[in-house]
Structure formats: structure tokens, C-alpha cells
Amino acid sequence: MNQQQIRKFRKRLIGWYRENRRDLPWRKTNDPYCIWISEVMLQQTRVETVVPYYQRFLQCFPDLPSLARSDLEAVLKAWEGLGYYARARNLHRAAGIVIAEHQGVVPQDPDLFGKLPGVGVYIRAAVTSIAFDKPLPAVDGNVKRVLARLMKIGEPVNRSSFHRSFTAAAQQLLDRRQPGTYNQAMMELGALICMPGQPDCPRCPVRSFCSAFKENGVDRYPVRLRSEPVPEYRIAVGVVCRNNRVLITRRKNEGLLGGLWEFPGGKIGPREDPEAACIREIKEEVNLHVEVMAHLSRVKHAYTHFKIVMDVYRCRYLGGRVKLSGPVDYRWIRLEEIDRFAFPKANHKFFPMLRKVGCR
DNA sequence: AACTCGGGGCC
DNA sequence: GGCCCAGAGTT
């Protein structure tokens, strides 16, 4: 595309966007804090999933100072079920930094904003373009797919090493006079028209500019490398009952499900009996001696890089004093209190059965 | 440059 | 059961 075509392209795209954009909650505000929250939640997560979380989160933490003041526990509870919990931890940390080092005001300078934890290349571009009209191209999964078709870019979209080809194309098309609107228009096009599976080319406002469409080859783009098959692990988990209370432990703040609460347990060895593994894991993690009373539930769950089959056992406390090895905290709680803590989805899957059976 | 990090909705 | 989503941090 030459410069004149690029100008027409932007005009078509933005005209279409003004008429067809979805009425999303974060499009009703100019508050950089709110836009920031939305972009972090939308990372690797669909719009429909985010909407209720976004609204609840802003009720709990209506502005940046309220987020900075709150406990990480409360933030994780608001984030519970959304996944990628480092996003919540980084957001909470970033809010503290904005208070301490930026007088409580979200920095407009992309270089400063981009230094905050959890703010990478994409979120820096998205937030500063939408909230502050900074001319940076926001290149997410949607935009890469649109660009791959538009310019017939044959490099795989799911390899970070090829990210540069897409940002170069995006830089060239960006409307520097209204970068926020342009960026959202590209993403909206990817979400509503230029979808992954069956793009709706007949309704596409920019199909006359699309190289892949012209050659009848939209289905050949984007190119994507196949991902490895994921391993499956067997997990044994114990609900330890004592005096009408159950034992929960908190994971360390780093790594998988960092900061969340869970029922103690762990991997079952290659030829290990699941009940024995349950008893062993509880001994190793919290130093308690327990016996298995009954099998409570079997849960299947998929993570990004592996999947698990988890057997859950009701256990009876026999002896010992809690000494943590792995977990960083623990509580003996009544089942009625369980909703106060943030748990991973895999734990939630057996909660209904646990409530039914109780803990005695 | 490769690996880690959730969950859900759709096919 | 696999795909893919408004990606970032770590190593």
C-alpha cells in the first residue's frame, strides 16, 4: 500500500469502527486507571470473560489509591478465576509504585509507564494511546492476524522471534492523529470481522486493501506453528478435618497460582498408590500425620503446559504440629468461611461435593 | 529465543 | 480434545 491507500485504509477502518464498535464498559471512560485495568485483564482473555471481572474489580478498587492501599489477598480474591495471577500481583505492585514515585498519577510518558511491573510492549502502547493519544501501535493477537491477512505476512504469529515483522507493518499503518481509536479499531476488526476461524470478508470494510482476500487465500493466513502436546500428571489432595475445621495452605507468591490458597497435596509418584501419596504429601508440606477416610472426588483440569487428574480425599487428623515446607501460610477454617479465600479453579471443582459431605 | 504462566468458550 | 484469546516475566 502506498501512502494514499494507507490514508484511505485508515478512514475506512475508523469509519467502520465508529458505527460498529461494541458498547464495552471500558469504552465509557477516559480514566487511565480504568483503561489500564481493562487492558491487563484482557491479556490472553476474551472480552466476554473480562466484563464481569472488570466491573466487580472497579467496585472493589474504584481508583488507583484504593488498589495501592488494599492487601494483595483482596486483590487476588477479586482476580480469582481469571487466571494468570501474576497480572494481579504486578498490578497491585505497580499501583504502589505510582503512589510512591509518581505522586499517585498514572505517568503519561510511555517510557515511564512502560517501566511499571506487568506493563509490556503491548499494554504500554494500548493504554498510552487510548488514554493519552500517544502514537504507539498496539499489536496483540487480533492485530497480528489482521496484518497477516492484510499484507500476506507468512511468518508465524505464535513465535516471539517474528514479532518484529508485525510491529513494522503496524507502525506504518498507525493513524498518528488518533492512535487510540485506530488501535481499538484494528482489534475490533479482528474480533468482529477478521476472526480466527471463519472471517466475515463480505462485511469487511477494508477487504479491498486485503492481499489475502484478493487472492482468495484468507484461510491460509495467519501461519501458526503447532504446539507441543502437554503432559498429564496425577495429583493427590487431602481435605484434612479436625474439630469441624479443614486445613488450607497458601502458595508462595511466585510461580504457578502464586499467592492462592489450596488444599495441601501434590504429585503421585510413578507407581505410587494415590492414598499413600496423599498421606505423604501432607506429611511433607505441613508435617501432619493423617489417615484417609474416603475418596471425595476426581477432578480433571487443564493448564497451559500440562493437565492434571486430581484425586481428592477426606482425611482425619491423627497427630503432629503444623510445620510448613513449601506453603507460606495456613489456616484451619470452617467450610462456611471458604469463600473468603482465593482458590484455583481446580479446587473449586470439588467444592460442591465438599459442601455436601461436610468436614466431619 | 525459549519457557512459564489460567481459564474458558468454541469447534 | 485442540485451538486461541486486547501478553509479560524469567532465564
XYZ file of C-alpha atoms (C1' of nucleotides) in Angstrom:
382
model
C 0.000 0.000 0.000
C 1.240 3.472 -0.839
C 0.646 6.495 1.395
C -2.607 7.449 -0.296
C -4.003 3.929 0.049
C -2.933 3.825 3.671
C -4.868 7.026 4.346
C -7.968 5.537 2.714
C -7.486 2.349 4.688
C -7.440 4.229 7.996
C -10.517 6.217 7.018
C -12.498 3.099 6.103
C -11.373 1.233 9.213
C -12.125 4.032 11.646
C -15.425 4.865 9.940
C -16.478 1.251 10.315
C -15.340 1.231 13.934
C -17.380 4.298 14.857
C -20.509 2.624 13.507
C -19.952 -0.927 14.716
C -17.940 -0.853 17.923
C -19.281 -2.828 20.847
C -20.575 -0.971 23.859
C -17.945 -2.149 26.344
C -17.629 -0.789 29.888
C -14.034 0.442 29.472
C -15.109 2.450 26.435
C -17.291 4.673 28.591
C -14.324 6.215 30.422
C -11.179 8.235 29.823
C -9.715 7.327 33.203
C -6.250 5.866 32.528
C -6.538 3.701 35.632
C -9.714 2.041 34.342
C -8.280 1.577 30.865
C -5.147 0.072 32.380
C -7.179 -2.407 34.429
C -9.141 -3.434 31.354
C -6.017 -3.986 29.250
C -4.375 -6.134 31.907
C -7.497 -8.254 32.274
C -7.889 -8.580 28.521
C -4.408 -10.038 28.198
C -4.895 -13.562 26.787
C -8.511 -13.383 27.910
C -11.741 -12.920 25.975
C -13.883 -9.812 26.240
C -16.969 -11.687 27.500
C -14.926 -13.261 30.290
C -13.452 -9.940 31.352
C -16.603 -7.785 31.538
C -17.964 -9.054 34.896
C -14.473 -9.137 36.454
C -13.808 -5.596 35.281
C -16.994 -4.278 36.843
C -16.502 -6.116 40.120
C -12.844 -5.104 40.333
C -13.663 -1.418 39.916
C -16.347 -1.670 42.578
C -13.738 -3.075 44.992
C -10.921 -0.768 43.860
C -12.545 2.300 42.231
C -9.297 4.233 41.883
C -5.571 3.706 41.958
C -5.053 4.747 45.612
C -7.683 2.251 46.766
C -5.874 -0.514 44.896
C -2.498 0.509 46.299
C -3.883 0.593 49.851
C -5.513 -2.835 49.750
C -3.979 -6.174 50.661
C -2.696 -8.465 47.930
C -5.106 -11.063 49.361
C -8.101 -8.890 48.498
C -6.788 -8.225 45.011
C -6.260 -11.938 44.379
C -9.777 -12.648 45.646
C -11.140 -10.175 43.081
C -8.981 -11.855 40.446
C -9.979 -15.393 41.458
C -10.898 -17.489 38.420
C -9.422 -15.082 35.879
C -6.059 -16.854 35.758
C -2.517 -15.631 35.138
C -2.365 -14.345 38.693
C 0.958 -12.579 38.150
C -1.165 -9.948 36.413
C -2.923 -9.168 39.680
C 0.284 -9.225 41.693
C 2.029 -6.900 39.219
C -0.962 -4.546 39.075
C -1.015 -4.270 42.847
C 2.740 -3.648 42.945
C 2.521 -1.102 40.123
C -0.200 0.828 41.960
C 2.131 1.148 44.947
C 4.920 2.430 42.704
C 2.640 5.031 41.094
C 1.739 6.308 44.566
C 5.318 6.308 45.798
C 7.134 7.571 42.724
C 4.586 9.333 40.507
C 2.509 11.270 43.050
C -0.389 8.884 42.516
C -0.835 9.910 38.876
C -0.529 7.356 36.065
C 2.520 8.519 34.071
C 1.703 9.680 30.537
C 5.224 9.203 29.209
C 5.282 5.742 27.560
C 8.875 5.222 28.734
C 7.868 5.787 32.348
C 4.578 3.905 32.134
C 6.360 1.016 30.411
C 8.701 0.540 33.365
C 5.860 -0.444 35.683
C 5.597 -4.155 36.516
C 3.209 -6.016 34.244
C 3.369 -3.319 31.567
C 4.991 -4.763 28.458
C 5.167 -3.501 24.898
C 1.500 -4.118 24.178
C -0.053 -2.655 27.326
C 2.203 0.392 27.148
C 1.001 1.083 23.611
C -2.646 0.309 24.314
C -3.010 2.372 27.496
C -0.969 5.381 26.442
C -2.592 5.539 23.001
C -6.142 5.216 24.309
C -5.805 7.353 27.423
C -3.147 9.883 26.339
C -3.153 9.859 22.500
C 0.417 8.609 22.325
C 1.234 7.345 18.793
C 2.249 3.749 19.550
C 0.883 0.740 17.635
C -0.794 -1.845 19.853
C -0.026 -5.248 18.397
C -1.967 -8.069 20.035
C -3.119 -11.429 18.716
C -6.051 -9.860 16.877
C -3.890 -7.276 15.152
C -1.273 -9.827 14.102
C -3.968 -11.919 12.479
C -5.407 -8.907 10.650
C -1.956 -7.802 9.495
C -1.005 -11.307 8.387
C -4.024 -11.387 6.074
C -3.884 -7.761 5.012
C -0.195 -7.873 3.994
C 0.167 -11.625 3.477
C 2.791 -11.927 6.204
C 3.817 -15.589 6.168
C 5.775 -15.543 9.406
C 4.223 -17.470 12.289
C 2.177 -15.306 14.669
C 2.898 -17.505 17.675
C 6.689 -17.086 17.750
C 8.114 -14.097 19.581
C 11.098 -14.042 17.227
C 8.846 -12.886 14.395
C 7.042 -10.214 16.379
C 9.129 -7.506 14.701
C 7.644 -8.055 11.247
C 4.202 -7.357 12.626
C 5.137 -4.242 14.588
C 6.867 -2.861 11.489
C 3.669 -3.274 9.476
C 1.599 -1.884 12.331
C 3.859 1.155 12.678
C 3.333 2.000 9.032
C -0.466 1.772 9.164
C -0.949 3.541 12.513
C -3.020 6.721 12.384
C -0.856 9.059 14.433
C -3.613 11.661 14.692
C -5.959 9.286 16.538
C -3.830 6.330 17.647
C -6.194 5.191 20.416
C -9.169 4.969 18.093
C -7.072 3.355 15.376
C -5.653 0.714 17.712
C -9.079 -0.193 19.040
C -10.474 -0.286 15.513
C -7.857 -2.835 14.435
C -8.587 -5.025 17.446
C -12.322 -4.685 16.965
C -11.963 -5.684 13.320
C -10.076 -8.783 14.415
C -12.727 -9.625 16.987
C -15.871 -8.984 14.890
C -14.896 -9.485 11.235
C -11.398 -10.892 10.766
C -11.897 -13.796 13.160
C -9.527 -16.763 13.519
C -11.833 -19.418 12.079
C -14.280 -18.029 9.550
C -13.551 -14.384 8.719
C -16.614 -12.469 7.530
C -14.934 -10.980 4.462
C -18.190 -9.910 2.734
C -18.811 -7.486 5.611
C -15.192 -6.369 5.934
C -14.767 -2.603 5.466
C -11.153 -2.979 4.288
C -11.314 -6.092 2.122
C -10.349 -4.051 -0.957
C -6.986 -3.443 0.741
C -6.503 -7.068 1.798
C -3.857 -9.018 -0.120
C -5.061 -12.383 1.126
C -8.681 -11.615 0.200
C -7.704 -10.530 -3.309
C -6.028 -13.895 -3.877
C -8.823 -15.869 -2.302
C -6.315 -17.005 0.323
C -7.674 -15.643 3.589
C -7.770 -19.152 5.048
C -4.008 -19.552 4.511
C -3.246 -16.740 6.967
C -2.098 -16.334 9.619
C 0.585 -19.025 9.669
C 0.842 -20.701 13.042
C 3.366 -23.223 14.354
C 1.985 -26.296 16.035
C 2.360 -26.512 19.787
C 3.736 -29.492 21.685
C 1.340 -31.982 23.273
C 1.131 -31.383 27.022
C 1.954 -33.984 29.712
C -0.618 -35.231 32.208
C 0.115 -35.521 35.943
C -1.742 -37.376 38.659
C -2.306 -35.356 41.807
C -3.486 -36.379 45.282
C -5.089 -33.758 47.528
C -6.278 -34.036 51.136
C -9.096 -32.281 52.955
C -7.800 -32.673 56.498
C -10.619 -32.493 59.021
C -10.191 -31.651 62.695
C -12.707 -30.228 65.171
C -15.124 -29.317 62.403
C -12.444 -27.366 60.564
C -10.369 -28.006 57.451
C -6.762 -27.155 56.702
C -5.894 -24.843 53.818
C -2.450 -23.634 52.771
C -1.240 -20.652 50.790
C 1.147 -20.955 47.860
C 4.194 -18.730 47.656
C 3.703 -15.522 45.714
C 5.909 -16.580 42.809
C 5.182 -19.110 40.109
C 2.121 -21.151 39.288
C -1.043 -19.932 41.053
C 1.195 -17.747 43.218
C -0.464 -16.381 46.345
C -3.586 -18.531 46.086
C -4.969 -20.793 48.796
C -5.441 -24.510 48.210
C -5.861 -27.850 49.897
C -2.489 -29.497 50.514
C -1.326 -32.278 48.191
C 0.954 -32.981 45.279
C 2.126 -35.265 42.519
C 1.593 -39.005 42.777
C 4.775 -40.962 42.086
C 5.090 -43.242 39.010
C 3.986 -46.422 40.775
C 2.702 -44.854 43.967
C -0.716 -45.538 45.480
C -2.821 -42.335 45.348
C -3.926 -42.570 49.004
C -0.333 -43.127 50.092
C 0.718 -40.122 48.028
C -1.944 -38.020 49.755
C -0.647 -39.012 53.196
C 2.982 -38.479 52.136
C 2.354 -35.035 50.620
C 0.538 -33.828 53.718
C 3.381 -35.053 55.888
C 5.929 -33.282 53.649
C 4.077 -29.997 53.200
C 2.535 -29.388 56.630
C 4.124 -32.085 58.795
C 0.805 -33.605 59.865
C 0.080 -37.303 60.305
C -3.282 -38.145 58.729
C -5.288 -41.139 57.580
C -7.557 -41.326 54.524
C -11.253 -41.671 55.384
C -12.867 -41.563 51.956
C -12.425 -40.602 48.330
C -14.259 -37.314 47.864
C -13.905 -36.501 44.187
C -11.877 -36.845 40.991
C -11.147 -33.628 39.133
C -9.680 -33.117 35.678
C -8.164 -29.786 34.856
C -6.030 -28.316 32.057
C -3.334 -25.708 32.494
C -1.321 -24.050 29.738
C 1.574 -26.512 29.692
C 0.171 -29.632 31.353
C -3.014 -31.209 32.583
C -3.862 -32.968 35.804
C -6.109 -35.690 37.121
C -6.617 -34.899 40.779
C -7.983 -37.315 43.383
C -9.344 -35.624 46.488
C -9.527 -37.481 49.813
C -11.170 -36.617 53.095
C -8.575 -37.214 55.771
C -8.645 -37.447 59.563
C -6.045 -35.694 61.658
C -4.038 -38.191 63.691
C -1.133 -36.190 65.074
C 1.649 -33.671 64.643
C 2.020 -29.899 64.697
C 1.857 -27.842 61.513
C 5.285 -27.061 60.130
C 5.268 -25.600 56.642
C 7.559 -26.797 53.885
C 6.546 -25.242 50.565
C 3.392 -23.349 51.540
C 3.952 -19.945 53.181
C 0.833 -19.837 55.374
C -2.028 -21.997 56.601
C -5.443 -21.737 58.272
C -7.869 -24.093 59.964
C -11.195 -22.819 58.637
C -14.883 -23.714 58.806
C -16.361 -24.604 55.426
C -18.628 -21.559 55.645
C -15.522 -19.365 55.527
C -14.112 -20.866 52.364
C -15.421 -18.091 50.109
C -13.198 -15.529 51.816
C -10.101 -17.080 50.243
C -8.942 -17.170 46.625
C -8.615 -20.725 45.294
C -7.560 -22.096 41.901
C -10.271 -23.356 39.601
C -9.180 -26.974 40.062
C -10.032 -26.685 43.786
C -13.387 -25.053 43.082
C -14.361 -28.078 41.023
C -14.717 -30.232 44.134
C -16.200 -27.557 46.441
C -19.838 -28.534 45.756
C -19.103 -32.126 46.779
C -17.172 -30.948 49.826
C -20.040 -28.721 50.987
C -22.437 -31.632 50.577
C -20.350 -34.072 52.586
C -19.058 -31.592 55.143
C -15.878 -31.976 57.153
C -16.591 -34.362 59.996
C 14.904 -17.278 21.983
C 12.542 -20.494 24.743
C 9.833 -21.369 28.679
C 6.360 -20.308 32.174
C 2.005 -18.716 33.442
C -5.057 -19.915 33.826
C -9.185 -20.324 32.294
C -12.949 -20.643 29.214
C -15.618 -20.904 25.024
C -15.897 -22.740 20.684
C -15.214 -26.185 17.063
C -9.527 -32.908 22.643
C -7.270 -28.995 20.328
C -7.381 -24.025 19.320
C -6.808 -19.403 20.727
C -7.712 -15.363 23.129
C -6.628 -6.812 23.978
C 0.953 -10.833 26.593
C 4.620 -10.326 30.260
C 8.408 -12.001 33.093
C 12.186 -15.013 33.679
C 16.164 -17.485 32.309
